[in-house]
PDB file of C-alpha atoms in Angstrom:
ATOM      1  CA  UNK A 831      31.348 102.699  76.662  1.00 60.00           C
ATOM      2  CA  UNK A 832      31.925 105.189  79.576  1.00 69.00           C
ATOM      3  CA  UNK A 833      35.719 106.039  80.072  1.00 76.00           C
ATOM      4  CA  UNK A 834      37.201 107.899  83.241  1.00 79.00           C
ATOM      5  CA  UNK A 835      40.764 108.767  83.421  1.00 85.00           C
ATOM      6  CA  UNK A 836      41.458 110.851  86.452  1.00 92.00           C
ATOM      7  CA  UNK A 837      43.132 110.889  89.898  1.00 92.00           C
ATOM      8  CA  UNK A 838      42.373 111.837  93.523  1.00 96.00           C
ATOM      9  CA  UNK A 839      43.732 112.339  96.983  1.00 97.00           C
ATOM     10  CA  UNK A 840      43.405 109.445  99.063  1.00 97.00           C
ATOM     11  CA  UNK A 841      44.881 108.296 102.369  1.00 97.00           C
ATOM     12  CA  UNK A 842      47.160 111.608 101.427  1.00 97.00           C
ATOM     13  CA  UNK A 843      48.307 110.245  98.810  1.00 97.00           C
ATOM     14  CA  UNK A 844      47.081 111.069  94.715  1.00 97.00           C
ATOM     15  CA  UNK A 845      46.060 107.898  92.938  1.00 98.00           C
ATOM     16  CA  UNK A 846      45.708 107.502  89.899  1.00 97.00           C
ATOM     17  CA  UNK A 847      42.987 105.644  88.088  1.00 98.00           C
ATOM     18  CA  UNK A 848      40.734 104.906  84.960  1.00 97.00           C
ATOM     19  CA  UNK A 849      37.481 103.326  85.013  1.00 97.00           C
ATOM     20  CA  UNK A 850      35.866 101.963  81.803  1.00 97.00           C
ATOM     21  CA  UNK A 851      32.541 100.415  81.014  1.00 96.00           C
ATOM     22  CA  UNK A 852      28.648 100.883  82.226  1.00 94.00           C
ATOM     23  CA  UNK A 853      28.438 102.584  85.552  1.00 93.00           C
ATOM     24  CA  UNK A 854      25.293 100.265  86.501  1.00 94.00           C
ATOM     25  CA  UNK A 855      28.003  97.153  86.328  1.00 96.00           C
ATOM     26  CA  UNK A 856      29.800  95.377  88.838  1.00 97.00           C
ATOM     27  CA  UNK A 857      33.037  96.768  89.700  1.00 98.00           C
ATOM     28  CA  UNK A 858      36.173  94.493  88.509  1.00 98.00           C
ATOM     29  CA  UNK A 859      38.969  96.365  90.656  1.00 98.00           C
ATOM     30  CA  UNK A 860      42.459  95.474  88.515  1.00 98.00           C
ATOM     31  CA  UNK A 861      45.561  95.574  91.350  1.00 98.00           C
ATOM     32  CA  UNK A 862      49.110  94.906  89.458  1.00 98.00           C
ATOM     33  CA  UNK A 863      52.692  94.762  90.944  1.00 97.00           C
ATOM     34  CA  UNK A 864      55.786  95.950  91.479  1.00 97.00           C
ATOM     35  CA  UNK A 865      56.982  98.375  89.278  1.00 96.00           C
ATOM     36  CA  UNK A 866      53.963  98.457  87.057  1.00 98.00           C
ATOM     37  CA  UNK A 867      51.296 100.694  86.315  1.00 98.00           C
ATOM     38  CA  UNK A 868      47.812  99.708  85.209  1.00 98.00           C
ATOM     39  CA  UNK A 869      48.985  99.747  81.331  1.00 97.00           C
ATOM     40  CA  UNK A 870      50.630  96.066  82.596  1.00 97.00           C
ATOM     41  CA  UNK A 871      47.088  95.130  82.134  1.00 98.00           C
ATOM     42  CA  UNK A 872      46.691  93.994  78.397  1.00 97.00           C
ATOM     43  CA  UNK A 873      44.268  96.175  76.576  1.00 96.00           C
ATOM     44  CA  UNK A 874      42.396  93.169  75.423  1.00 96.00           C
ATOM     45  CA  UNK A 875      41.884  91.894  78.746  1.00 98.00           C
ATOM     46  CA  UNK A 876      40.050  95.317  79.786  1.00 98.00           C
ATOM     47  CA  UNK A 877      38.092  95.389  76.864  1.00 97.00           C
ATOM     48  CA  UNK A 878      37.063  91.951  77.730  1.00 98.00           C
ATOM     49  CA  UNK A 879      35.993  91.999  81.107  1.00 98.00           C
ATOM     50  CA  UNK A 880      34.226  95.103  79.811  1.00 98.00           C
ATOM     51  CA  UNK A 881      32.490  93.151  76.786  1.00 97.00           C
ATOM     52  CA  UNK A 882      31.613  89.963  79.244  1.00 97.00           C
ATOM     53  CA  UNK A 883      29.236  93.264  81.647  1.00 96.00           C
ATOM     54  CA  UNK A 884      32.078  94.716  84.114  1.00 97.00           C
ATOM     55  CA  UNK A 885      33.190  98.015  85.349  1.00 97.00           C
ATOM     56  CA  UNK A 886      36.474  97.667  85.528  1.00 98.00           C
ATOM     57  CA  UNK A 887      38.618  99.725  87.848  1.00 98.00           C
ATOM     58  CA  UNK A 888      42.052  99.993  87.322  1.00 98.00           C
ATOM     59  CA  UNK A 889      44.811 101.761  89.813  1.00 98.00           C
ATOM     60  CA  UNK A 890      48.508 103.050  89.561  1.00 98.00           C
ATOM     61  CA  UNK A 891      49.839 101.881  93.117  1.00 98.00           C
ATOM     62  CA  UNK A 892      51.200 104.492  94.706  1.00 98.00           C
ATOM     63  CA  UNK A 893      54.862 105.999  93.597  1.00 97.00           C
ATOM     64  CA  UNK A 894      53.812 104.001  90.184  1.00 98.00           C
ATOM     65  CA  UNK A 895      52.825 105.231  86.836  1.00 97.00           C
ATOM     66  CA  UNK A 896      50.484 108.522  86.954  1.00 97.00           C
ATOM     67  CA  UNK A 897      50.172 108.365  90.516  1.00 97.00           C
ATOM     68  CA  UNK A 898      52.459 110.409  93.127  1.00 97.00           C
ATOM     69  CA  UNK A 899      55.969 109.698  93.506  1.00 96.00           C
ATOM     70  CA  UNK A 900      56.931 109.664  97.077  1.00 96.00           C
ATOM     71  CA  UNK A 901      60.331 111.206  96.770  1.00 93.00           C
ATOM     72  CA  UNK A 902      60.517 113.143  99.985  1.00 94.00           C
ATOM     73  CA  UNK A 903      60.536 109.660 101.778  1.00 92.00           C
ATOM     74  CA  UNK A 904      64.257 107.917 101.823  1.00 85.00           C
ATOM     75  CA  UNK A 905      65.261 104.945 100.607  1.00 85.00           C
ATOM     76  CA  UNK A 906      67.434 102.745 103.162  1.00 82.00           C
ATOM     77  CA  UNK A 907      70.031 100.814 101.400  1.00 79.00           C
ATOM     78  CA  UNK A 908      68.464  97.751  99.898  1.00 76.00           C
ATOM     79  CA  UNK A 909      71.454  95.392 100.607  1.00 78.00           C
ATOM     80  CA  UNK A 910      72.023  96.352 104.236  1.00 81.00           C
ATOM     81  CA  UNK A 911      68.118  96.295 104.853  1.00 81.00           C
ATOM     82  CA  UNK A 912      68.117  92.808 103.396  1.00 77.00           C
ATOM     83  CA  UNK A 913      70.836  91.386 105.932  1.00 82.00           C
ATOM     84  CA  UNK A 914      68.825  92.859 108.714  1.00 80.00           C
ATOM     85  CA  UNK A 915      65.811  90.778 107.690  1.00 77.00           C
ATOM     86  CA  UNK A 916      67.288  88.159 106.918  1.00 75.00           C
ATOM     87  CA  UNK A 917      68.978  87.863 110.293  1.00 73.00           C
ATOM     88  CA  UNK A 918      65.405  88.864 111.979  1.00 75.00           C
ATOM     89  CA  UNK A 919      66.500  92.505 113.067  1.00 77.00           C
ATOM     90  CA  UNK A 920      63.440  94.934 112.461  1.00 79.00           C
ATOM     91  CA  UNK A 921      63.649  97.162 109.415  1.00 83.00           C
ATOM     92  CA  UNK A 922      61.982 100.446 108.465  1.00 87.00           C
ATOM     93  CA  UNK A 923      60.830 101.327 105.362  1.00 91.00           C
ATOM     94  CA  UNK A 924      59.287 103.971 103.786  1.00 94.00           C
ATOM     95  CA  UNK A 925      55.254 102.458 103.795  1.00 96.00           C
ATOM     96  CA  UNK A 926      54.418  99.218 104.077  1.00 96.00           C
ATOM     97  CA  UNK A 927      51.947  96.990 101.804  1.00 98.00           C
ATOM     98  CA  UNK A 928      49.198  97.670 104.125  1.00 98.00           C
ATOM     99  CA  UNK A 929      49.554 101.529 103.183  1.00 98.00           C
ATOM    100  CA  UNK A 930      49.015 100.371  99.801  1.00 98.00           C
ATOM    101  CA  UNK A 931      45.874  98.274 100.550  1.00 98.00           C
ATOM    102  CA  UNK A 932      44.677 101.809 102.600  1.00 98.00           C
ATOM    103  CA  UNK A 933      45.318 103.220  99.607  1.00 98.00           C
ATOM    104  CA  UNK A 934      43.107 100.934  97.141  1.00 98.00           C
ATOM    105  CA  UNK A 935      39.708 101.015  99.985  1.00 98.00           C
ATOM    106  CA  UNK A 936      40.092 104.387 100.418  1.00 98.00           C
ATOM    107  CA  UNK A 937      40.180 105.050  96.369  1.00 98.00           C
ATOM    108  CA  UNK A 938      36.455 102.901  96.717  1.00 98.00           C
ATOM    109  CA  UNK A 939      35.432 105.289  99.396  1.00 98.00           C
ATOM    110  CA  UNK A 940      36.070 108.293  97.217  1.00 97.00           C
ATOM    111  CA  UNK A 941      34.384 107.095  94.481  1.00 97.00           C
ATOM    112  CA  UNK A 942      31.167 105.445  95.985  1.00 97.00           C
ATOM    113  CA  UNK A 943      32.114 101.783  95.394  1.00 97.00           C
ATOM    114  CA  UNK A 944      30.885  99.714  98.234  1.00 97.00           C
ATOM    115  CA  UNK A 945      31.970  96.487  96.851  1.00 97.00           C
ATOM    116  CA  UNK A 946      34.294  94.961  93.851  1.00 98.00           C
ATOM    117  CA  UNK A 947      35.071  91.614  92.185  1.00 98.00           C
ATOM    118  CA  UNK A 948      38.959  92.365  93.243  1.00 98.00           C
ATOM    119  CA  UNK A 949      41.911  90.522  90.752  1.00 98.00           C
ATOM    120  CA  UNK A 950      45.241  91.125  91.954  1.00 98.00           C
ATOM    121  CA  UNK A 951      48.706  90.279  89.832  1.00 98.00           C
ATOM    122  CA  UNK A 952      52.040  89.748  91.677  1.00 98.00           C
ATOM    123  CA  UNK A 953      52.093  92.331  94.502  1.00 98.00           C
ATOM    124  CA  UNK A 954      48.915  93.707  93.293  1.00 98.00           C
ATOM    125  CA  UNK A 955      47.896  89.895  94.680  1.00 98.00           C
ATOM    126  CA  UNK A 956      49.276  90.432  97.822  1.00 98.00           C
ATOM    127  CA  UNK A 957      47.890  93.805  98.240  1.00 98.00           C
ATOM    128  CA  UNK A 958      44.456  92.133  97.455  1.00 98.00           C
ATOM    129  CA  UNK A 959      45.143  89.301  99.731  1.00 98.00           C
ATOM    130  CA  UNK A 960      45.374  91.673 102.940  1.00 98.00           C
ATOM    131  CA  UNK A 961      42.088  93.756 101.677  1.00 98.00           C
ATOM    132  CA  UNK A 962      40.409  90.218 101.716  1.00 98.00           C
ATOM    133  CA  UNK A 963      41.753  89.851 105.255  1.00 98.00           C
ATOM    134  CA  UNK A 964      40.936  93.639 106.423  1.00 98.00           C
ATOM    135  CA  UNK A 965      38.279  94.373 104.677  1.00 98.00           C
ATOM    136  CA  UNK A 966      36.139  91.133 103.370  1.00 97.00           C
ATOM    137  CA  UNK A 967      33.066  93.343 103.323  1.00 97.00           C
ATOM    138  CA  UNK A 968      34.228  95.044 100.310  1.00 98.00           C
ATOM    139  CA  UNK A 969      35.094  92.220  98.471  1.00 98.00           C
ATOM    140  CA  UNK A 970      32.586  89.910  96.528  1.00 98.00           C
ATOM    141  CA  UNK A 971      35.158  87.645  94.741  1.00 98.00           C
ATOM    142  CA  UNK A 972      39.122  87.623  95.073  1.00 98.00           C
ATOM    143  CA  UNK A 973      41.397  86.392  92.373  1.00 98.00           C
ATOM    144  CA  UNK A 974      45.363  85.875  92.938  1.00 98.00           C
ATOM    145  CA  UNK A 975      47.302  85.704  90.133  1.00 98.00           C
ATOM    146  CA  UNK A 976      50.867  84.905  90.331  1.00 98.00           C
ATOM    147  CA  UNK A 977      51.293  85.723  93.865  1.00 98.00           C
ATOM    148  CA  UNK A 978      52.280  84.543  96.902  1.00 98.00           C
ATOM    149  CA  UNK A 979      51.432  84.188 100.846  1.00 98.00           C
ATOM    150  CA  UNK A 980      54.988  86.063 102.137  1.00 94.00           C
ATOM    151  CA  UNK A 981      56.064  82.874 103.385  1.00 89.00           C
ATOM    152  CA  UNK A 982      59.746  82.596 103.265  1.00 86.00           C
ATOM    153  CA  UNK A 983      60.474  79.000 102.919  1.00 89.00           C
ATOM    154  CA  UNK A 984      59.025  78.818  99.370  1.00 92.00           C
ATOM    155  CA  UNK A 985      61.077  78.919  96.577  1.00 92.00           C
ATOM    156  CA  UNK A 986      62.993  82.058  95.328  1.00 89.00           C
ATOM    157  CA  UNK A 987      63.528  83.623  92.290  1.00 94.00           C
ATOM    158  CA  UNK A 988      65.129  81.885  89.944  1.00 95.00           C
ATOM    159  CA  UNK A 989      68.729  82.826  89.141  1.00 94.00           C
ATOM    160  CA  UNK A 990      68.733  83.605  85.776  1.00 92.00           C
ATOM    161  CA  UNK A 991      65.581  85.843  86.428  1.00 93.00           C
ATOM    162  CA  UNK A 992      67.611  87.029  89.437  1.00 91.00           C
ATOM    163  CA  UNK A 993      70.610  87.718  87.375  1.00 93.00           C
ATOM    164  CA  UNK A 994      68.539  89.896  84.708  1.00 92.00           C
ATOM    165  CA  UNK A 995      66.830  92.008  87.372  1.00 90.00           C
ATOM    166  CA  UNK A 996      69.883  93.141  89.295  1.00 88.00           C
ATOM    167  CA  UNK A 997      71.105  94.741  86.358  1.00 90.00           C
ATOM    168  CA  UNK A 998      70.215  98.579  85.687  1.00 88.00           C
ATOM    169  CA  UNK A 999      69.604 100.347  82.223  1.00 92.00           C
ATOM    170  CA  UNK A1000      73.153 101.422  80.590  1.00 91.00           C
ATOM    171  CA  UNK A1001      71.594 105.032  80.744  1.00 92.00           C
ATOM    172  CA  UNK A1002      68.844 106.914  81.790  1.00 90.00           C
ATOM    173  CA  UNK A1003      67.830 107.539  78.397  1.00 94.00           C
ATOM    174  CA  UNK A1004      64.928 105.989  76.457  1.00 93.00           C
ATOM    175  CA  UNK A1005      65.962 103.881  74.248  1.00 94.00           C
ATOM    176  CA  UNK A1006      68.184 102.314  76.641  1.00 94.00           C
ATOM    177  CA  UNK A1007      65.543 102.580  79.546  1.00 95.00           C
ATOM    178  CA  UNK A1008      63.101 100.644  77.280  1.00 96.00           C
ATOM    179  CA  UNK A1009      65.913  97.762  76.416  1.00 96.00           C
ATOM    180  CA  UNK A1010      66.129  97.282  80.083  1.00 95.00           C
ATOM    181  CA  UNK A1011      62.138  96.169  80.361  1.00 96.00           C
ATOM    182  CA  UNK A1012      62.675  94.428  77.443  1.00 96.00           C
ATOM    183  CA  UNK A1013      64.940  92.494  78.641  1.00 96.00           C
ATOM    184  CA  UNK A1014      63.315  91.886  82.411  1.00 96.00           C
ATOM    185  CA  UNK A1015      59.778  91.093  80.540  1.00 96.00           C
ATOM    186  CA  UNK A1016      61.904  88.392  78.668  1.00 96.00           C
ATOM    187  CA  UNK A1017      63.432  87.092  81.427  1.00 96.00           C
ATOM    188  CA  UNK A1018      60.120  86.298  83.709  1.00 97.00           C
ATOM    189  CA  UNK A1019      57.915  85.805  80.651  1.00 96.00           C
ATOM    190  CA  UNK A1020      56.418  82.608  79.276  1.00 97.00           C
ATOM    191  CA  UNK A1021      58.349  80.281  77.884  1.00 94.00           C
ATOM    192  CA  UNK A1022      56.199  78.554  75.886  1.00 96.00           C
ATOM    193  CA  UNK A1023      54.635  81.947  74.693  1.00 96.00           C
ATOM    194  CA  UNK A1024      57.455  84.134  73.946  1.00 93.00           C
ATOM    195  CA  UNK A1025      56.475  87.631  72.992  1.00 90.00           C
ATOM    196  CA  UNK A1026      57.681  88.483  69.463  1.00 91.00           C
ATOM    197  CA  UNK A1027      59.820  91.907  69.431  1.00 94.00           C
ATOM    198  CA  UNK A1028      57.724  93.899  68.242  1.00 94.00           C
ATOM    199  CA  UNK A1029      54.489  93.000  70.178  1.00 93.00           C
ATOM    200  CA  UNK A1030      57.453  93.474  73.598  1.00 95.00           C
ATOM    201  CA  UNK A1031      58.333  96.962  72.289  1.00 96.00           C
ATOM    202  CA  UNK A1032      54.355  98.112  72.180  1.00 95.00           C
ATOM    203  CA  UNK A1033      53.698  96.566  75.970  1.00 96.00           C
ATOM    204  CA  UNK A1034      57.225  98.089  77.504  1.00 97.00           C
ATOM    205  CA  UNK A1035      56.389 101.487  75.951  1.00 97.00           C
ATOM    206  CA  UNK A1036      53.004 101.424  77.436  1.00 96.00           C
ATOM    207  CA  UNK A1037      54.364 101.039  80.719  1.00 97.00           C
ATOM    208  CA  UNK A1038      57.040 103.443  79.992  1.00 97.00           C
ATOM    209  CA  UNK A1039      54.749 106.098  78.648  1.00 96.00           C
ATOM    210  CA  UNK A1040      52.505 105.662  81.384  1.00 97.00           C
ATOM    211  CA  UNK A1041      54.999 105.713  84.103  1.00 96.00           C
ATOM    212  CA  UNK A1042      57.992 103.643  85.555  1.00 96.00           C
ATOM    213  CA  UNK A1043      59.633 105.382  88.839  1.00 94.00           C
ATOM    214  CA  UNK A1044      62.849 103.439  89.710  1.00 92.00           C
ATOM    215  CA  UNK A1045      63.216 105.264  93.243  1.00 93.00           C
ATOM    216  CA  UNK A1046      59.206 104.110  93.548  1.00 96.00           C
ATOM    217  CA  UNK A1047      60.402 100.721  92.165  1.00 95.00           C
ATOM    218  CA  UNK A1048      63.020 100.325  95.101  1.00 93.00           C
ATOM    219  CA  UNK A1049      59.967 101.741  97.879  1.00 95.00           C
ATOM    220  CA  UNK A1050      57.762  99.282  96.788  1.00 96.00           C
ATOM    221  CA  UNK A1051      60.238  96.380  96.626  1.00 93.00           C
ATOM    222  CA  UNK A1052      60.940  96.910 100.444  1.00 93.00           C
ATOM    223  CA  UNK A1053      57.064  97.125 101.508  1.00 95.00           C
ATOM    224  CA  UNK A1054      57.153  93.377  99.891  1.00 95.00           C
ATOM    225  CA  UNK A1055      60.635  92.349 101.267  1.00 91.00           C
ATOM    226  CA  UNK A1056      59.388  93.655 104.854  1.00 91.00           C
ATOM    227  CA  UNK A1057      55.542  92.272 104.876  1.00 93.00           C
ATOM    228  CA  UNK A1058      55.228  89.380 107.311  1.00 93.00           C
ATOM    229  CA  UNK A1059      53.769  85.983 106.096  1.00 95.00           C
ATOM    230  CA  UNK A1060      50.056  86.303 105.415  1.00 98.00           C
ATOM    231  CA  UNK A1061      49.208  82.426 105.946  1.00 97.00           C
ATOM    232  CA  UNK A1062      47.601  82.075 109.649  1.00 97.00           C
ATOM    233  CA  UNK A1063      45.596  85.547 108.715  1.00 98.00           C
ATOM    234  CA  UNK A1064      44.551  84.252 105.236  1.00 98.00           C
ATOM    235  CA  UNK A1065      42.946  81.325 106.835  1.00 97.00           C
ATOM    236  CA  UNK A1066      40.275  83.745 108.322  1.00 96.00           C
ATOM    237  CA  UNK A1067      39.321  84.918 104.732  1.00 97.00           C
ATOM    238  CA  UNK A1068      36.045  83.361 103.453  1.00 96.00           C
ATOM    239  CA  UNK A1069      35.459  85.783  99.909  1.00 97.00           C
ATOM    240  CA  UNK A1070      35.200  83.175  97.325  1.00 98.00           C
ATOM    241  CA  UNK A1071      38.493  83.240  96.143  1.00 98.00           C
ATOM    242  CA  UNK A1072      40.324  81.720  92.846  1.00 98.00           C
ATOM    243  CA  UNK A1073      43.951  81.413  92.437  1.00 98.00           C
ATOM    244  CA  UNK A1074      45.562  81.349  89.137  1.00 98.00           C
ATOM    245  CA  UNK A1075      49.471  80.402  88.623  1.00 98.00           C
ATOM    246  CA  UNK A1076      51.784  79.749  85.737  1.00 98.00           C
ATOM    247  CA  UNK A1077      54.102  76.339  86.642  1.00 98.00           C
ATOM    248  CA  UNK A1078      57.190  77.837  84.385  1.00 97.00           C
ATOM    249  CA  UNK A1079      56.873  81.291  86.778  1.00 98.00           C
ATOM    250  CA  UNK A1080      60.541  82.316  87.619  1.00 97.00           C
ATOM    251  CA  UNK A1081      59.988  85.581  89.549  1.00 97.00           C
ATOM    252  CA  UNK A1082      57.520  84.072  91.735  1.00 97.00           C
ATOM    253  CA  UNK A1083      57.369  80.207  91.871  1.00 97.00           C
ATOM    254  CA  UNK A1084      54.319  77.920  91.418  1.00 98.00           C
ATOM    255  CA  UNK A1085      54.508  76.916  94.955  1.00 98.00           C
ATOM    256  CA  UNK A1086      53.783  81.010  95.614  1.00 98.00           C
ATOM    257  CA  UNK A1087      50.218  80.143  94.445  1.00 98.00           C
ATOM    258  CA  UNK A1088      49.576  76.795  95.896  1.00 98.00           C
ATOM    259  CA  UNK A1089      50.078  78.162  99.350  1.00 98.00           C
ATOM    260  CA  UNK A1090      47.870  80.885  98.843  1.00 98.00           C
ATOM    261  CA  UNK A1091      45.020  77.993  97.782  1.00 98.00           C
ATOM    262  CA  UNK A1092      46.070  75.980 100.927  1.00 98.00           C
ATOM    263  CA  UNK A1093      45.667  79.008 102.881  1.00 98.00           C
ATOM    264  CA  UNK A1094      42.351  80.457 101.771  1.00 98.00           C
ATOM    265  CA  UNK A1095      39.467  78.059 102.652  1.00 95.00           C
ATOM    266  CA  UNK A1096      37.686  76.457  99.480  1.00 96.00           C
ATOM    267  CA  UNK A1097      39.894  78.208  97.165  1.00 98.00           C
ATOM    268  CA  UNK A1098      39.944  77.334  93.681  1.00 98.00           C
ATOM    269  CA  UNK A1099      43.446  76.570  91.860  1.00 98.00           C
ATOM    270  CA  UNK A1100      43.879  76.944  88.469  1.00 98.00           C
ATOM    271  CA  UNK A1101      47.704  76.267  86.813  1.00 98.00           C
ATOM    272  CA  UNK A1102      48.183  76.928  83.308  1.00 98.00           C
ATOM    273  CA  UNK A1103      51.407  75.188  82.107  1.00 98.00           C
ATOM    274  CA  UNK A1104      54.134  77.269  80.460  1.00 97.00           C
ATOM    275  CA  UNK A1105      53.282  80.361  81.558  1.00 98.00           C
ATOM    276  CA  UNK A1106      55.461  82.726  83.309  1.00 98.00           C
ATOM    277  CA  UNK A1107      55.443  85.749  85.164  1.00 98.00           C
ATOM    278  CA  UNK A1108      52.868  87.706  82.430  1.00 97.00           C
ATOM    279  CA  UNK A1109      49.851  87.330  80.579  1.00 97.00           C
ATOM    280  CA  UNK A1110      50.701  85.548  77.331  1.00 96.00           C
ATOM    281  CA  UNK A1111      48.249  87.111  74.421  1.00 95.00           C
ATOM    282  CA  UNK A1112      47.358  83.294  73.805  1.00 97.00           C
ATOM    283  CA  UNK A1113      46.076  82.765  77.391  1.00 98.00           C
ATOM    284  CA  UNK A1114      44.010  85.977  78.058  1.00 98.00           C
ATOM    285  CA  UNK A1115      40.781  84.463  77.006  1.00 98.00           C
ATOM    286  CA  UNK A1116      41.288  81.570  78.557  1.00 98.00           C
ATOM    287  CA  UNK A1117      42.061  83.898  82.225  1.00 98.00           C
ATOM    288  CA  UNK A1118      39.274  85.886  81.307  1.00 98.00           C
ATOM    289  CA  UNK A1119      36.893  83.382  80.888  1.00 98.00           C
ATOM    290  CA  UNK A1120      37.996  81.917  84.511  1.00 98.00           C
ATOM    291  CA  UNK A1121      37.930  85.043  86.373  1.00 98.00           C
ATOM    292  CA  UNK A1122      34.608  85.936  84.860  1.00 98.00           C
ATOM    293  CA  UNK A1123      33.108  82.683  85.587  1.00 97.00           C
ATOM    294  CA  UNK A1124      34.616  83.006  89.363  1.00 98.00           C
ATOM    295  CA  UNK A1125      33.037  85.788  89.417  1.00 97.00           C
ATOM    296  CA  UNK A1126      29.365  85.619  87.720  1.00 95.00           C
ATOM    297  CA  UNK A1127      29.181  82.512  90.094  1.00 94.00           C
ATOM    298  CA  UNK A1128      29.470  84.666  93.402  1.00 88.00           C
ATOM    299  CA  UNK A1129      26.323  86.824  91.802  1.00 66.00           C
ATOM    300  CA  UNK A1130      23.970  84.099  90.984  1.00 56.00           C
TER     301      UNK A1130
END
């Protein structure tokens, strides 16, 4: 199996990526979230979509993991920026989620890809959702999973999950930085699939080792506070798309993914019960097999 671990300069900006598996594959392009590099995707899930005859792709979002942190560009105070937006006053903020999109087509320029199967988790969904939008010619098959259309009338977080991520690690020093994504990974996990301690430890320190920016953490959290609602433009998109959802999600609520099936015409929805906001070990065949078959079906 071919493995590529390597970054470039794209939309002037370095991004990160690997790539693993045949080059004469399709591409599966791998988009995660907020605050999370491309270790947030399980090693078994890679190696699967690798066994089942995929390239997969997978990117650190800018100011995330091994890309570049974006330190020169200043951080507005998160409180006061989300009074203005609440009370409809325009905001700016260091890039918006279309940047990030730029970002992820202009990483399949560099590299020669003309078009991917494209899976996107949490605001790696979103940032799929407007490449579907912009750029449908690159896409053969879109997959949301546990996203959401930017619509503010759904549901928010929910408070205890809200009450865990306002809190900040009591120091900036390991041990205490990993307790902190223990804790937050606990919080919006699944609860009917709680990760023992030791199995949480391994995942955090993945993330941690690859690369966890809190100043990136903050930049990316205002791109999604600041996107507009992606409904109307989502009802233009016609990539075969599937949407996948937990219904015990507390970060970003069920409803999240039924509006994004509304949205997108003939989209497929598929809820698994008791799962949160990650990929329980006892649910990743089960999402593999369903994004595969989404996928093999758009190539018959």
């Amino acid at each position: 199996m071919i493995f590529i671990n390597k970054e470039l300069k794209v939309n002037g900006v370095d991004i990160a990526y690997q790539l693993h598996g045949d080059k004469q594959a399709p591409v599966l392009l791998l988009v995660h979230g907020l605050s999370t590099p491309l270790t947030g995707w399980p090693v078994e899930m890679v190696d699967s979509f690798v066994e089942k005859g995929f390239r997969v792709l997978l990117i650190d979002n800018r100011d995330m993991g091994k890309s570049e942190q974006l330190n020169d560009l200043p951080i507005p105070n998160l409180l006061w920026t989300v009074l203005k937006i609440k009370f409809g006053f325009s905001v700016k903020v260091p890039y918006q989620l279309e940047d990030m999109m730029t970002d992820t087509v202009a990483l399949l320029d560099a590299l020669s890809i003309d078009k991917v199967h494209l899976v996107g988790a949490s605001m790696g969904g979103m940032i799929a959702q407007l490449m579907a939008i912009n750029h449908q010619e690159r896409l053969l098959s879109l997959t949301s999973i546990m996203s959401t259309t930017g619509y503010n009338k759904l549901p928010a977080i929910d408070a205890s999950v809200k009450k865990v991520l306002s809190q900040k690690p009591l120091s900036q020093r390991y041990r205490d930085r990993c307790q902190y994504h223990k804790n937050k990974w606990r919080a919006i996990g699944s609860p009917k699939y709680p990760l023992d301690d030791t199995e949480l430890t391994v995942r955090v320190v993945q993330l941690l080792d690859r690369g966890i920016s809190g100043k990136g953490t903050l930049r990316q959290m205002l791109a999604i506070l600041t996107a507009p609602d992606r409904t109307a433009r989502l009802k233009s998109v016609l990539t075969p798309t599937l949407v996948i959802h937990g219904d015990s999600d507390g970060l970003v609520h069920l409803d999240g993914g039924i509006a994004t099936a509304n949205a997108i015409s003939n989209a497929k929805l598929q809820v698994y019960k008791g799962m949160g906001h990650d990929f329980p070990v006892e649910l990743i065949p089960s999402i593999v097999n369903d994004i595969v078959e989404h996928a093999q079906a758009v190539e018959l």
